[in-house]
DNA sequence: GTGAAAGCGCTAACAG
DNA sequence: CTGTTAGCGCTTTCAC
């Protein structure tokens, strides 16, 4: 263990070295104008010599503000949370806040544990992905007395505030495109909807678009798998086996869509000539695979940035603006469908 | 803002309600056996009625332990950090520690800022990716008096302890494979080595293998780009323009390799018939693209798990075991090379 | 301009 | 088995 050597210096050490009270040290750091020039010089010298760094734990206890904002998301990878956190971080950095990130792994129970842990650490605000939570999570969040933002979908009754887009409408929009362009059976590959309202609504959007176009959303047209390239590939196989005449497939994530596309490449299935494939999220991979994937761009960074703004506004006491912000989405038609 | 309603209850509230001292409440929670049955029952009832949750900020100040471990990595996405954090999390979860994650974006200055911030928050241990740091970062880490683990590469002189593998040897091993199998010019696509020792060593491994096989590591054979699929694709174009007879290319990351492969698909270049491509990291995508990528599997999860173990051991005072752990790597030969 | 005093909610000795 | 006494290092409030 890297040896601590000399103890960390405290406010008191600096004060004693400079021959002033701790308050004067604090003032020198926070409002230097209110300190006499000569005093200020001495304090600054002491500050430098001791290499003083405020203890944020002690500050948090005394001020009842930790300066930490928690963000919860299913996965750390996938760039989804990365972009959201980046946006939120950019929005709150100027106000001295730091971000804490937690991964729920698509489990509402794990989400509850994390909320409990973050609340015990007295975060000043919290962002949760999705609008589906355990009753205890909702209760804790409601009683916490801090700003809470639900993101990445639109809740009917937000716990506090929300920022996202309609996963249902977005999915319906892609599938409408598919139905307009291709005649045959249109399948759906999604990850499990258990505890995942985004996926549930994307699946719902698929079904709605199919019914609009006069086709039945036959359950056998849906393959539910875990969220990975490999699972997407396997699902494509399942669907093709069930419906050899499958003409198009909507995937609840670009990860699944890319997996399905790779499987088509292995099987020599022409995309989109023989089978059209559409994804969701507009991850980097969607634009780079060959052919590039038709998909939906979702405002990841903007969700984070807006959530950060809402949090800052609420902490500052000006809880202005709507409580639910719809950021919309963009249908991106590319070569795969 | 979700309204706090009733104030959060403190230890004292529980104690008063149960008619005991705060210490008895604490004992009821930590060593129930040492509390008289009748007292315990009363305290437990009070605990339930108040819905008491310990304030971890106050606990941290009093005990001088926050129960938080920080992990720094370049990016949140890419699954690298995700796997490392998962491993570390699994290793320390049983001891009541939580993880805090920070993304440096490949900037040593940003790393320094984050180390400073985490140290100010009094984390109990810290994991940093790589062995290259600013002098101030090294000094802070050395003086912090907490376990420090450098990961994902092998330092000559660790700050405290380290766990990883030799990026140099791993890269050399892939490129040896390339040189043994293909005769023509062998290129290299890497991300910038500035502040990134892993990438620097992978590039060095490429050069070493080339020289071993009696070929010159001509600078024009290397393309240095940012780390993305798109950049990998562009780099492939650059290299092909410079060396139309390019026979193989080693990429410092599967992300770059996949990008290069997609570009080959767009250009109708047969892989590996006309051009062989090898990557690094064994990300999910490496196995799924067509043809699957020859690459190096790196022990991501194991790095995290071992780092967690080392941290626990050191915090517990039994700083046993070697200070630098080499976890090795595996060359995975697949269809692309 | 500067300082003293009283906590924040918990833990860590030490007494009984 | 249970309680008392001091803090942890800072902020806050009020006096000088």
XYZ file of C-alpha atoms in Angstrom, chain B residues 61-310:
250
model
C -16.274 10.712 8.452
C -16.372 8.985 11.790
C -14.733 5.754 10.726
C -12.323 7.255 8.214
C -13.438 4.672 5.664
C -15.833 5.501 2.859
C -16.307 1.969 1.552
C -15.766 3.275 -1.960
C -13.245 2.085 -4.515
C -12.548 4.170 -7.588
C -11.796 2.765 -11.027
C -10.488 4.904 -13.867
C -10.556 3.917 -17.517
C -10.387 5.727 -20.848
C -13.931 4.978 -21.920
C -17.123 3.685 -20.367
C -18.171 1.886 -23.515
C -16.113 -0.781 -25.302
C -16.943 -3.297 -22.591
C -13.344 -3.160 -21.404
C -14.038 -1.171 -18.289
C -17.418 -2.807 -17.934
C -15.803 -6.226 -17.546
C -13.025 -4.946 -15.302
C -15.502 -3.191 -13.036
C -17.696 -6.261 -12.967
C -14.761 -8.365 -11.846
C -13.690 -5.876 -9.234
C -17.234 -5.403 -8.053
C -17.684 -9.164 -7.652
C -14.449 -9.373 -5.683
C -15.218 -6.580 -3.224
C -19.006 -6.707 -2.949
C -18.905 -9.152 -0.052
C -16.845 -6.708 1.962
C -19.329 -3.876 1.694
C -17.491 -1.822 -0.875
C -19.030 0.074 -3.734
C -17.370 1.127 -6.970
C -17.053 4.622 -8.405
C -16.150 4.845 -12.082
C -14.436 7.633 -13.959
C -13.737 8.058 -17.670
C -10.521 9.789 -18.656
C -11.095 9.892 -22.412
C -7.442 8.926 -23.013
C -6.259 12.167 -21.414
C -3.650 12.034 -18.683
C -4.718 15.487 -17.512
C -8.283 14.322 -17.161
C -6.977 11.308 -15.283
C -5.159 13.617 -12.904
C -8.305 15.651 -12.298
C -10.277 12.520 -11.583
C -7.658 11.117 -9.223
C -7.694 14.416 -7.381
C -11.478 14.387 -7.159
C -11.693 10.783 -5.999
C -8.982 11.322 -3.431
C -10.844 14.369 -2.134
C -13.839 12.089 -1.728
C -11.602 9.820 0.313
C -12.009 6.602 -1.633
C -10.464 3.619 0.167
C -8.585 2.339 -2.886
C -8.094 3.209 -6.507
C -7.636 1.352 -9.787
C -6.113 3.137 -12.758
C -5.894 1.804 -16.278
C -2.404 1.831 -17.694
C 1.028 2.574 -16.351
C 1.516 6.050 -17.775
C 0.501 8.960 -15.568
C 1.400 12.588 -15.031
C 4.021 13.226 -12.332
C 1.382 14.853 -10.144
C -0.894 11.850 -10.500
C 1.902 9.547 -9.428
C 2.754 11.752 -6.460
C -0.857 11.986 -5.307
C -1.333 8.252 -5.656
C 1.871 7.490 -3.810
C 1.052 9.849 -0.942
C -2.592 8.898 -0.632
C -1.940 6.112 1.847
C -4.406 3.774 0.179
C -4.015 0.704 -2.036
C -3.418 1.633 -5.657
C -3.636 -0.862 -8.503
C -2.449 -0.134 -12.011
C -4.073 -2.424 -14.525
C -4.151 -3.671 -18.106
C -0.418 -3.460 -18.698
C 2.748 -4.393 -16.803
C 4.700 -1.528 -15.236
C 8.436 -1.710 -14.651
C 8.025 0.134 -11.380
C 4.477 0.015 -10.079
C 3.260 2.839 -7.884
C 1.920 0.234 -5.501
C 0.714 -2.929 -7.182
C -0.328 -3.925 -10.651
C -2.271 -6.579 -12.527
C -2.370 -7.011 -16.272
C -0.580 -8.610 -19.174
C 2.109 -7.616 -21.628
C 0.518 -5.662 -24.426
C 3.859 -5.769 -26.197
C 4.127 -9.552 -26.118
C 0.495 -10.007 -27.050
C 0.770 -7.770 -30.096
C 4.055 -9.372 -31.116
C 2.428 -12.768 -30.878
C -0.410 -11.832 -33.274
C 1.936 -10.190 -35.722
C 4.273 -13.173 -35.645
C 1.292 -15.231 -36.675
C 0.597 -12.787 -39.511
C 4.214 -12.794 -40.673
C 4.378 -16.566 -40.564
C 1.333 -16.946 -42.734
C 1.508 -14.045 -45.206
C 4.429 -12.868 -47.313
C 3.653 -9.301 -48.363
C 3.720 -5.979 -46.472
C 2.078 -6.047 -43.059
C 0.483 -2.793 -41.933
C -0.562 -1.508 -38.546
C -3.593 0.512 -37.521
C -3.462 1.936 -34.014
C -4.952 4.702 -31.939
C -2.719 7.435 -30.634
C -0.031 6.403 -28.161
C -0.125 9.784 -26.456
C -0.911 9.036 -22.848
C -1.780 5.465 -23.820
C 0.884 2.927 -22.929
C -1.237 -0.031 -24.028
C -1.470 1.300 -27.561
C 2.192 2.284 -27.557
C 3.211 -1.241 -26.587
C 0.910 -2.861 -29.114
C 2.485 -0.763 -31.818
C 5.906 -1.699 -30.470
C 4.968 -5.383 -30.589
C 4.026 -5.032 -34.257
C 7.382 -3.425 -35.067
C 9.311 -6.056 -33.125
C 7.622 -8.955 -34.891
C 8.238 -7.380 -38.280
C 11.902 -6.944 -37.559
C 12.233 -10.471 -36.241
C 10.920 -11.717 -39.562
C 13.488 -9.626 -41.381
C 11.103 -6.915 -42.611
C 11.433 -3.230 -41.888
C 8.752 -1.590 -39.756
C 8.410 1.257 -42.218
C 6.516 4.196 -40.661
C 4.373 4.442 -43.768
C 2.949 1.043 -42.835
C 1.364 2.520 -39.724
C -1.821 4.556 -39.637
C -2.607 6.319 -36.367
C -6.231 7.272 -35.933
C -8.836 7.718 -33.234
C -10.500 4.686 -31.728
C -13.697 4.056 -33.706
C -15.096 1.795 -36.390
C -15.206 4.708 -38.769
C -11.566 5.605 -38.154
C -10.558 1.979 -38.684
C -12.303 2.040 -42.036
C -10.615 5.280 -43.050
C -7.208 3.974 -41.960
C -7.625 0.917 -44.143
C -8.141 3.256 -47.080
C -5.056 5.266 -46.199
C -2.875 2.187 -45.926
C -4.141 0.661 -49.170
C -3.457 3.898 -50.977
C 0.119 3.964 -49.678
C 0.723 0.260 -50.185
C -1.527 -1.182 -52.894
C 0.113 -4.565 -52.359
C -0.649 -4.631 -48.610
C -1.100 -8.269 -47.631
C -1.998 -8.112 -43.927
C -2.856 -5.566 -41.282
C -2.657 -5.682 -37.518
C -5.066 -3.454 -35.611
C -4.485 -2.276 -32.058
C -8.141 -2.908 -31.226
C -10.999 -5.039 -32.526
C -12.919 -1.832 -33.020
C -10.353 -0.684 -35.576
C -10.140 -4.158 -37.097
C -13.903 -4.410 -37.538
C -13.939 -0.961 -39.120
C -11.199 -2.042 -41.525
C -13.059 -5.245 -42.319
C -16.266 -3.354 -43.095
C -14.287 -1.118 -45.430
C -12.955 -4.193 -47.186
C -16.517 -5.425 -47.607
C -17.477 -2.104 -49.157
C -14.484 -2.205 -51.508
C -14.917 -5.846 -52.401
C -11.544 -6.791 -50.958
C -11.524 -10.459 -50.013
C -10.528 -11.137 -46.402
C -8.275 -13.023 -45.857
C -7.762 -14.053 -49.503
C -6.487 -10.706 -50.620
C -5.870 -9.031 -47.253
C -5.600 -10.569 -43.810
C -6.845 -8.618 -40.777
C -6.086 -9.209 -37.111
C -7.428 -7.313 -34.109
C -6.880 -7.049 -30.383
C -9.096 -7.421 -27.247
C -11.526 -10.148 -28.324
C -14.610 -7.997 -28.053
C -17.970 -9.588 -28.887
C -17.839 -8.103 -32.335
C -14.616 -9.965 -33.176
C -16.336 -13.320 -33.104
C -19.465 -12.192 -34.893
C -18.214 -10.344 -37.961
C -17.774 -12.305 -41.196
C -15.094 -13.561 -41.413
C -14.515 -13.740 -37.659
C -11.454 -11.827 -36.484
C -8.171 -13.332 -35.458
C -7.381 -11.477 -32.252
C -5.974 -11.628 -28.725
C -8.156 -12.444 -25.781
C -7.245 -10.262 -22.834
C -8.277 -11.149 -19.276
C -10.576 -8.197 -18.615
C -12.778 -9.702 -15.937
C -9.778 -11.367 -14.294
C -7.909 -8.076 -14.131
C -10.788 -6.575 -12.215
C -11.220 -9.574 -9.980
C -7.545 -9.743 -9.094
C -7.373 -6.019 -8.532
C -10.304 -6.345 -6.149
C -8.600 -9.187 -4.288
C -5.358 -7.274 -3.948
